[in-house]
PDB file of C-alpha atoms and ligand atoms in Angstrom:
ATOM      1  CA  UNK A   1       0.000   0.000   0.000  1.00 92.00           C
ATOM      2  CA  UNK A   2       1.095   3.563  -1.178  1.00 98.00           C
ATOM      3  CA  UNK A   3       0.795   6.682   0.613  1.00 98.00           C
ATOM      4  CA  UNK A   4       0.198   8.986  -2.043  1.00 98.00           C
ATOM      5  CA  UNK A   5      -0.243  12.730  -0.830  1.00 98.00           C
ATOM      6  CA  UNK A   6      -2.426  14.927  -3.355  1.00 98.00           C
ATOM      7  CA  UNK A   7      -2.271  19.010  -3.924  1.00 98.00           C
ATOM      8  CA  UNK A   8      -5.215  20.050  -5.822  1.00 97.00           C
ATOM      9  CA  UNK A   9      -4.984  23.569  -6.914  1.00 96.00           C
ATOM     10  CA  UNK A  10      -5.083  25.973  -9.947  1.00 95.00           C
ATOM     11  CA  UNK A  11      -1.202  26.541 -10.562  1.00 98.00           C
ATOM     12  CA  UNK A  12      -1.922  29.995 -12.633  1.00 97.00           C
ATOM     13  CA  UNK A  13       1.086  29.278 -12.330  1.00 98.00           C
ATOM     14  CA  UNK A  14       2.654  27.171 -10.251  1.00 98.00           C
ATOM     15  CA  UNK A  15       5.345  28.626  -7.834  1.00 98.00           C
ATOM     16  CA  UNK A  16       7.664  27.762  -5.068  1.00 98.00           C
ATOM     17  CA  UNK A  17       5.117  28.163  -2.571  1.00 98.00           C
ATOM     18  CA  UNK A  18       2.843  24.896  -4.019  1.00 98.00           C
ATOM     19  CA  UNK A  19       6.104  23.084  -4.250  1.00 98.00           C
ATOM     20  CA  UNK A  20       7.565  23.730  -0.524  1.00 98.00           C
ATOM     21  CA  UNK A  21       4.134  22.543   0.530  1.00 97.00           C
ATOM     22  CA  UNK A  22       4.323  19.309  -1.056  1.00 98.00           C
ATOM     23  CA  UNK A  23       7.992  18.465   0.212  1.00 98.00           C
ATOM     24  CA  UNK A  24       7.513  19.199   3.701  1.00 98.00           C
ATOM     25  CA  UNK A  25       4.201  16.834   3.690  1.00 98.00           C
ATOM     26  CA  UNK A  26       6.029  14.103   1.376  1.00 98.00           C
ATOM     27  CA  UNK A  27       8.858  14.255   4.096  1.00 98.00           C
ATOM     28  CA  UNK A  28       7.184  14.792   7.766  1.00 98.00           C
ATOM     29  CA  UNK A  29       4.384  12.213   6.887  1.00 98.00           C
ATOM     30  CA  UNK A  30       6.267  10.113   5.128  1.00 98.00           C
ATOM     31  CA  UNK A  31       4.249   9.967   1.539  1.00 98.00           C
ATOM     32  CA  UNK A  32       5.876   7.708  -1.037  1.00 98.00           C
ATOM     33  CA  UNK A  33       5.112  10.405  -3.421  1.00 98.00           C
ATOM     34  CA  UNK A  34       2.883  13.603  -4.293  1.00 98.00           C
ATOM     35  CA  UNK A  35       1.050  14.184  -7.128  1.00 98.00           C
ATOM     36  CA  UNK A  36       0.148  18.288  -8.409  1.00 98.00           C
ATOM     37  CA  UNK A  37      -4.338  17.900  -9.228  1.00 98.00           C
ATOM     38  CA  UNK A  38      -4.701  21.044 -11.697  1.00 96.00           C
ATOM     39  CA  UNK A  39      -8.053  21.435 -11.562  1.00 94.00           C
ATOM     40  CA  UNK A  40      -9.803  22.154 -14.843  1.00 89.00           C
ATOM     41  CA  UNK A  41     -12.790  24.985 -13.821  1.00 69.00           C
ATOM     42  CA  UNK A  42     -11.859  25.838 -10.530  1.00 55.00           C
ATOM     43  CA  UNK A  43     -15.736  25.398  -8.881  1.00 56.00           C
ATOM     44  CA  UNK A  44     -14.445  28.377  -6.548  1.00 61.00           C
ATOM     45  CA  UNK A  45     -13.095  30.515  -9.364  1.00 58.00           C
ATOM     46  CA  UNK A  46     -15.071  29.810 -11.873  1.00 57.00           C
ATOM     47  CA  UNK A  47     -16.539  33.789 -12.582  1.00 56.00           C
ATOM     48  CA  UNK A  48     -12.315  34.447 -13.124  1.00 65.00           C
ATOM     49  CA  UNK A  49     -10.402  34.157 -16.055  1.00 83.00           C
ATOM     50  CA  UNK A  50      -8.333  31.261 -15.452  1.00 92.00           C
ATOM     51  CA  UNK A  51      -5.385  30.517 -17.467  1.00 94.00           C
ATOM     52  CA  UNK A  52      -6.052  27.879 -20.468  1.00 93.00           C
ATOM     53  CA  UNK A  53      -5.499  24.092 -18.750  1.00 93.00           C
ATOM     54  CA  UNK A  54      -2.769  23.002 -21.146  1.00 95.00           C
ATOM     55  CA  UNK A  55      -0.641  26.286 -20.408  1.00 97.00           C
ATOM     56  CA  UNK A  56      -1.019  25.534 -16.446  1.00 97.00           C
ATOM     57  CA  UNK A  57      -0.296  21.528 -16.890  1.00 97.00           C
ATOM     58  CA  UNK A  58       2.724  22.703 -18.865  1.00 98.00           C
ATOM     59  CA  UNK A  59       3.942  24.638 -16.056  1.00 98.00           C
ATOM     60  CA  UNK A  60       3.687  21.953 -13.455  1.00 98.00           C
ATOM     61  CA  UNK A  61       5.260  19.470 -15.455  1.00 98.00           C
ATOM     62  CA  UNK A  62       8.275  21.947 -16.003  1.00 98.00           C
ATOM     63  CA  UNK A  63       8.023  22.403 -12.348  1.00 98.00           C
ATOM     64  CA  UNK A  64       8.706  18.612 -11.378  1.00 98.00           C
ATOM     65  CA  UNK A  65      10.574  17.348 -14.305  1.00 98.00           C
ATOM     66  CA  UNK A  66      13.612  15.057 -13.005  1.00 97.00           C
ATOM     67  CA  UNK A  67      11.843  14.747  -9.029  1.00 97.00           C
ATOM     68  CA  UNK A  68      11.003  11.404  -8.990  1.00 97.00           C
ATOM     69  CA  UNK A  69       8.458  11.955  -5.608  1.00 98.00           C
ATOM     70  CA  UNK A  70       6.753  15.230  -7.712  1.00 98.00           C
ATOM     71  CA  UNK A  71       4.302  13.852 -10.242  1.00 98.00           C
ATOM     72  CA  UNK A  72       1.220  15.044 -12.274  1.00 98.00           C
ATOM     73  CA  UNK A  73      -2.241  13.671 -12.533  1.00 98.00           C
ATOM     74  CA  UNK A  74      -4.220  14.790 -14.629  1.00 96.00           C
ATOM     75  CA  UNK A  75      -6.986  13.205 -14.048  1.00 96.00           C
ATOM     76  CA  UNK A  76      -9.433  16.924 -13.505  1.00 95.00           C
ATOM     77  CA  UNK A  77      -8.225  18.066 -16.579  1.00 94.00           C
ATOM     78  CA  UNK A  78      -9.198  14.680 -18.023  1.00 91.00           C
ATOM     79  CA  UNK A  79     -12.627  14.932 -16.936  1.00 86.00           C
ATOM     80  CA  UNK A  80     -15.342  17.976 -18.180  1.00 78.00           C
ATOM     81  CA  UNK A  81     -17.122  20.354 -15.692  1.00 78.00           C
ATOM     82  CA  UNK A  82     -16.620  21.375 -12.208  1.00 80.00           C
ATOM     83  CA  UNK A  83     -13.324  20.069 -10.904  1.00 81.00           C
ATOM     84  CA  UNK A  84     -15.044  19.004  -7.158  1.00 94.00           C
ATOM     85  CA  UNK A  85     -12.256  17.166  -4.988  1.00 96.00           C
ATOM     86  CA  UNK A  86     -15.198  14.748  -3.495  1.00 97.00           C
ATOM     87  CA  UNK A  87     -15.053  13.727  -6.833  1.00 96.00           C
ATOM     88  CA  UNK A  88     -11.681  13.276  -7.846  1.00 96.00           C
ATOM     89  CA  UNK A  89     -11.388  11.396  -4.409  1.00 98.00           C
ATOM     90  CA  UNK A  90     -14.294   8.499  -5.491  1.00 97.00           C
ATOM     91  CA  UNK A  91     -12.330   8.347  -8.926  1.00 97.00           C
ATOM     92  CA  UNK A  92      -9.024   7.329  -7.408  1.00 98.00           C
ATOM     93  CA  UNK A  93     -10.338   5.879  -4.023  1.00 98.00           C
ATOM     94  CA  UNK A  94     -12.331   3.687  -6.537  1.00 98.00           C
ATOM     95  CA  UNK A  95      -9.484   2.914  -9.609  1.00 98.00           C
ATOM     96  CA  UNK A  96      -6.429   2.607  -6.953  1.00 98.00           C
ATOM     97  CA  UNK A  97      -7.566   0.818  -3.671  1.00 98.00           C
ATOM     98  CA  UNK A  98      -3.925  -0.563  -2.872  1.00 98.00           C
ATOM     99  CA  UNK A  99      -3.228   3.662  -2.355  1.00 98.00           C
ATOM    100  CA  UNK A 100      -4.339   5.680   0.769  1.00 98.00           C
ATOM    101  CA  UNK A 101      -4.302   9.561  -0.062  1.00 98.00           C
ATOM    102  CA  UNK A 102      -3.378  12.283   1.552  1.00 98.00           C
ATOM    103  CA  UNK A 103      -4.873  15.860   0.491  1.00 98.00           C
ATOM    104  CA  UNK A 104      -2.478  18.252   1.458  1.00 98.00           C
ATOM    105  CA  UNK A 105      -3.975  21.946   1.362  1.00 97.00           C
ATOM    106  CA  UNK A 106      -3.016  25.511   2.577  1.00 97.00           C
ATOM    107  CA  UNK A 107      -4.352  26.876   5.883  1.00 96.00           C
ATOM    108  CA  UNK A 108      -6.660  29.325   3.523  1.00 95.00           C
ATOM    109  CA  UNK A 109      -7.921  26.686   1.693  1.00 96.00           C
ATOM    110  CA  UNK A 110      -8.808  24.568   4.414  1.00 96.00           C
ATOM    111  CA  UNK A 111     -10.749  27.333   6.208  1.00 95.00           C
ATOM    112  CA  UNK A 112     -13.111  27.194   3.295  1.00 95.00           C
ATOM    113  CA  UNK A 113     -13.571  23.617   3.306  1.00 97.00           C
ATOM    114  CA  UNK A 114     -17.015  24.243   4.779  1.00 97.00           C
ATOM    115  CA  UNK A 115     -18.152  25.924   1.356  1.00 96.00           C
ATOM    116  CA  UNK A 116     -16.371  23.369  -0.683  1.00 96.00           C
ATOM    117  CA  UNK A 117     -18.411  20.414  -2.604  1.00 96.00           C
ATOM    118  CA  UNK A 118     -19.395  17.451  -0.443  1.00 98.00           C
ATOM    119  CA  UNK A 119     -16.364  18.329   2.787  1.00 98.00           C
ATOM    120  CA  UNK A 120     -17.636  15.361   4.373  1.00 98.00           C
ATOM    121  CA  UNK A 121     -17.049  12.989   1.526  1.00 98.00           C
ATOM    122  CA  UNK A 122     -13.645  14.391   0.768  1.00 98.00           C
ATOM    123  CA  UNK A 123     -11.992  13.565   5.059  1.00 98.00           C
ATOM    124  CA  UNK A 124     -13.795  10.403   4.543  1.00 98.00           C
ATOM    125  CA  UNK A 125     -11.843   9.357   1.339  1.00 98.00           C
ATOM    126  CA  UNK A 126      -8.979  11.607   2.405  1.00 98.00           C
ATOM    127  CA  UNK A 127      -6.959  12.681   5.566  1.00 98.00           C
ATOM    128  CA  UNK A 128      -5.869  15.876   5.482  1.00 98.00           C
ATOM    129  CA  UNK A 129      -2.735  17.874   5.802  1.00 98.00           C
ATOM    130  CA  UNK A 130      -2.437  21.396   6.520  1.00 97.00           C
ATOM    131  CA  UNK A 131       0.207  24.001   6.272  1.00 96.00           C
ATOM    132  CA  UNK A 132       0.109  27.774   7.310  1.00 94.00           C
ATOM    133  CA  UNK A 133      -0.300  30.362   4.804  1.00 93.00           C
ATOM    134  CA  UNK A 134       0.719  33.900   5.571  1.00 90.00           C
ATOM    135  CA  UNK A 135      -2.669  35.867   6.115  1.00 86.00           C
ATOM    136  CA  UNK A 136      -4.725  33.227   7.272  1.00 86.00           C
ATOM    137  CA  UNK A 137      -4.762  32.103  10.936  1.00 84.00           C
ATOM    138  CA  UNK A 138      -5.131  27.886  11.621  1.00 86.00           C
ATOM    139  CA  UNK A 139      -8.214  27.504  13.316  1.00 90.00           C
ATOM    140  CA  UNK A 140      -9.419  23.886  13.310  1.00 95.00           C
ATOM    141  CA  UNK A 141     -11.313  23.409  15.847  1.00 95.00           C
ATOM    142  CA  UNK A 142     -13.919  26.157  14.106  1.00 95.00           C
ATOM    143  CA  UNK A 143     -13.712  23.933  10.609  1.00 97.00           C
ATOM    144  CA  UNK A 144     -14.066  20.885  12.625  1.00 97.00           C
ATOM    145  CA  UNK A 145     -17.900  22.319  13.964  1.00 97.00           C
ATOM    146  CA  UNK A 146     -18.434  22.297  10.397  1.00 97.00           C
ATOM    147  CA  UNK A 147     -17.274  19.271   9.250  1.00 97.00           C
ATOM    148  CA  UNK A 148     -16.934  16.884  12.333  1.00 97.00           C
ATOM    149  CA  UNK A 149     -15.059  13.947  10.141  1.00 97.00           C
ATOM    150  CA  UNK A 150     -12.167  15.962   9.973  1.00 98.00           C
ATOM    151  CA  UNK A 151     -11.114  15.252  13.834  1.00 97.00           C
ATOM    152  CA  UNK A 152      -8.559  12.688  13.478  1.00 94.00           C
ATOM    153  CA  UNK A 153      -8.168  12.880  10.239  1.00 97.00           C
ATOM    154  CA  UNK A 154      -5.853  16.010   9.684  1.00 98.00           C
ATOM    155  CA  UNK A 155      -2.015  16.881  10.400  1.00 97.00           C
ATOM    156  CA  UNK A 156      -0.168  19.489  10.885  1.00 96.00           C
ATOM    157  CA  UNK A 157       2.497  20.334   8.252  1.00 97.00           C
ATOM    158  CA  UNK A 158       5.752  22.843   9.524  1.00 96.00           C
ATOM    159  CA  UNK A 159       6.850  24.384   6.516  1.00 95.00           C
ATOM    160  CA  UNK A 160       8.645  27.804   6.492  1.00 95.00           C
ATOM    161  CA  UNK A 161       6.211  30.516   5.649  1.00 94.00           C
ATOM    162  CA  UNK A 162       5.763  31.568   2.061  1.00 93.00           C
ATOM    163  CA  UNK A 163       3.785  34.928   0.999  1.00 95.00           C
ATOM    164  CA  UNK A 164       3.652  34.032  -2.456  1.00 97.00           C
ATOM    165  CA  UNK A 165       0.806  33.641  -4.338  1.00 97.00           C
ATOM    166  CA  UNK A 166      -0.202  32.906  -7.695  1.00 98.00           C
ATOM    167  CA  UNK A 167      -2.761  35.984  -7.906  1.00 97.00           C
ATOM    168  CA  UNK A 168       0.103  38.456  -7.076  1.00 98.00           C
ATOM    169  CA  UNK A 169       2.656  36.723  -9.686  1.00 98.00           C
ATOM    170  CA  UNK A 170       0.051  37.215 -12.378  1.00 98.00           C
ATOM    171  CA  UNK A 171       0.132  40.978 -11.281  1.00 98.00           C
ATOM    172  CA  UNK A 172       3.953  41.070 -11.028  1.00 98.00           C
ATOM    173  CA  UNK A 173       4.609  39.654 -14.590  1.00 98.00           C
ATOM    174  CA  UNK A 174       1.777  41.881 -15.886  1.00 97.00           C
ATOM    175  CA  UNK A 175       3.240  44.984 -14.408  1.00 98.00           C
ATOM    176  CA  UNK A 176       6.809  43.532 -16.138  1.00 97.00           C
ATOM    177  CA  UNK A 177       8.634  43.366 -12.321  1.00 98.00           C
ATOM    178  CA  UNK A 178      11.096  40.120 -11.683  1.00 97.00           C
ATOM    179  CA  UNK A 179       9.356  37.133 -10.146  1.00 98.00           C
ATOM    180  CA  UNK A 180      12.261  35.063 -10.652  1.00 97.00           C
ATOM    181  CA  UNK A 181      12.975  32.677  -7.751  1.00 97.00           C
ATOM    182  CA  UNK A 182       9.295  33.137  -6.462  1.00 98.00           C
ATOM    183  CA  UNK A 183       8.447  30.032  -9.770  1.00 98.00           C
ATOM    184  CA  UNK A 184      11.098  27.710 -10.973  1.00 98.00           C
ATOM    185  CA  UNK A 185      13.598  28.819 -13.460  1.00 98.00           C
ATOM    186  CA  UNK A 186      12.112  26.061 -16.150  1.00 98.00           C
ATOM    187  CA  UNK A 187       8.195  27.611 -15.198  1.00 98.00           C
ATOM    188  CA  UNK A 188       9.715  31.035 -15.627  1.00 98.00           C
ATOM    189  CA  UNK A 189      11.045  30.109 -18.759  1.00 98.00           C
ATOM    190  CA  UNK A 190       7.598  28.381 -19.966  1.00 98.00           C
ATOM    191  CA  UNK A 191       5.948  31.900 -19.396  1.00 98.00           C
ATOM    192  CA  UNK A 192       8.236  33.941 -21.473  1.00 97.00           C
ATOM    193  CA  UNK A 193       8.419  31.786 -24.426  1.00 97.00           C
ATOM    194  CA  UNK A 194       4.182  31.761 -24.159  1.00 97.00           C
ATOM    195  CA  UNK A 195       3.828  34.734 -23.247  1.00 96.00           C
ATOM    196  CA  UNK A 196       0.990  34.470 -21.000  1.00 96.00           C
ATOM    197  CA  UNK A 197       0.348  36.962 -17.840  1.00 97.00           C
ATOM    198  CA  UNK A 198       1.404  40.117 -19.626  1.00 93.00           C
TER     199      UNK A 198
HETATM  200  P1  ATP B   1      -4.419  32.271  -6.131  1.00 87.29           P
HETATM  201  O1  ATP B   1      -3.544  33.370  -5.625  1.00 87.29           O
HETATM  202  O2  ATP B   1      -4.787  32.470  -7.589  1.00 87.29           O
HETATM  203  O3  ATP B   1      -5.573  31.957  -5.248  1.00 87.29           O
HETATM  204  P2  ATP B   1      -2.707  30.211  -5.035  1.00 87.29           P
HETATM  205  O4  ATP B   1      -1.347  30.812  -4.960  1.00 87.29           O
HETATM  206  O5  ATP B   1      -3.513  30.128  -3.791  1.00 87.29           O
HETATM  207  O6  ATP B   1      -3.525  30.946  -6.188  1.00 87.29           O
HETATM  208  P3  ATP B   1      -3.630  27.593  -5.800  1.00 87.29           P
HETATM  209  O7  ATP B   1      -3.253  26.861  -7.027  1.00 87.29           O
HETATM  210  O8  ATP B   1      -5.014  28.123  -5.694  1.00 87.29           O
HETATM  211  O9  ATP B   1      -2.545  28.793  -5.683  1.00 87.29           O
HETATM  212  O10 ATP B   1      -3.260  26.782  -4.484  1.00 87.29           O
HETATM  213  C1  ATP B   1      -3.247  25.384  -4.422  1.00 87.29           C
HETATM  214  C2  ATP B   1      -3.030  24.957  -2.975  1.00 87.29           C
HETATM  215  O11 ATP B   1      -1.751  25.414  -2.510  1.00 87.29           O
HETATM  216  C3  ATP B   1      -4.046  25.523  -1.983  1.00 87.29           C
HETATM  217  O12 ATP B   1      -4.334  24.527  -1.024  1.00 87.29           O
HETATM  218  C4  ATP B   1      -3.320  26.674  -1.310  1.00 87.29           C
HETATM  219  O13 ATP B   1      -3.772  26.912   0.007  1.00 87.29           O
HETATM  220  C5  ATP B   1      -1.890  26.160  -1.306  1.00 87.29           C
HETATM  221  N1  ATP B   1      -0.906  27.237  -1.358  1.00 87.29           N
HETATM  222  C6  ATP B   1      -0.695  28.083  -2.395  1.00 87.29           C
HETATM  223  N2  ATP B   1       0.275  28.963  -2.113  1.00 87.29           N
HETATM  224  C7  ATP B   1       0.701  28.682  -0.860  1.00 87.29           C
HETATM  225  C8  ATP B   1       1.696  29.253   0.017  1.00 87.29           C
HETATM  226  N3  ATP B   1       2.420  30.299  -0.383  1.00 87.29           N
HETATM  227  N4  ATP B   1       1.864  28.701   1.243  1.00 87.29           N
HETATM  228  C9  ATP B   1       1.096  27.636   1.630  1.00 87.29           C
HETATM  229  N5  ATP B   1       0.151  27.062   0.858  1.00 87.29           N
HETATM  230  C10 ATP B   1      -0.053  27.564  -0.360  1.00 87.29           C
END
């Protein structure tokens, strides 16, 4: 059995941030791997203008390329509509039983989980790991009075703290300032050729 830890997340684009998150969970829980979920209409960003899948894909691939333990799936992008995690969970909780997953998720993201799709489905298929995000505080016990299957079922991720995000790099590149060493070298590269954000 596999303990496979999963970030789901938009990666317009991808940046060190997504990638610190999924080494320090690979490493203090002791995943076998991780693999990057782009998610193909964001359910929770749906109204914005989100970057065209196969640009985003390409940018997490150039992201991971040579780390074994970082891989892809692309399984949202695969699949048409609303990108809801409860659903992406059944999929692979269904097609790979001999793996147990691990959703690893910012401390933003997870205060939302109330408002996501289904949050009871998704710490039933899933445990959860969390890591704090600059501007948002870690308050499980309040998420927990939403969602009471999440006792037991979440960790605690240390990770140093990262105030990057992908909405501000999107505003940095279109405004023509530096984000280089905020995204991968490789990513960076990926954006200029393309010459998406400006
Ligand atoms: P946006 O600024 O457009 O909302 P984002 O930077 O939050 O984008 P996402 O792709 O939405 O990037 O995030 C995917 C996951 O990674 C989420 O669970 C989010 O909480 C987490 N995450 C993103 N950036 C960080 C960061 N700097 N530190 C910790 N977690 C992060």
């Amino acid at each position: 059995m596999a303990r496979v830890g999963l970030v789901g997340g938009t990666f317009d684009p991808v940046h060190i941030g997504h990638l610190i998150l999924a080494e320090c969970a690979r490493e203090q829980l002791h995943l076998d791997w991780i693999e990057f979920v782009p998610a193909n209409t964001p359910p929770h960003k749906a109204e914005d203008r989100v970057t065209d899948a196969k640009h985003r894909a390409a940018m997490v691939l150039a992201a991971i390329a040579g780390v074994p333990e970082l891989r892809m799936n692309a399984i949202e992008l695969e699949r048409n509509g609303r990108s809801y995690t409860s659903d992406t969970l059944r999929m692979l909780t269904t097609t790979r039983p001999q793996d147990a997953f691990v959703f690893i998720l910012g401390s933003d993201s997870l205060e939302d989980l109330p408002n996501w799709h289904e949050p009871d489905v998704i710490v039933g298929l899933a445990e959860l790991a969390v890591v704090i995000r600059p501007g948002s505080s870690l308050d499980v016990q309040t998420v927990i009075r939403h969602v009471p299957g999440l006792a037991n079922r979440w960790h605690r991720v240390q990770a140093p703290l990262m105030a990057i995000s992908s909405t501000d790099l999107r505003t940095e590149i279109a405004a023509g300032r530096s984000v280089r060493f905020q995204v991968p070298e490789a990513v960076l590269t990926y954006i200029d050729e393309v010459g998406i954000y400006r």
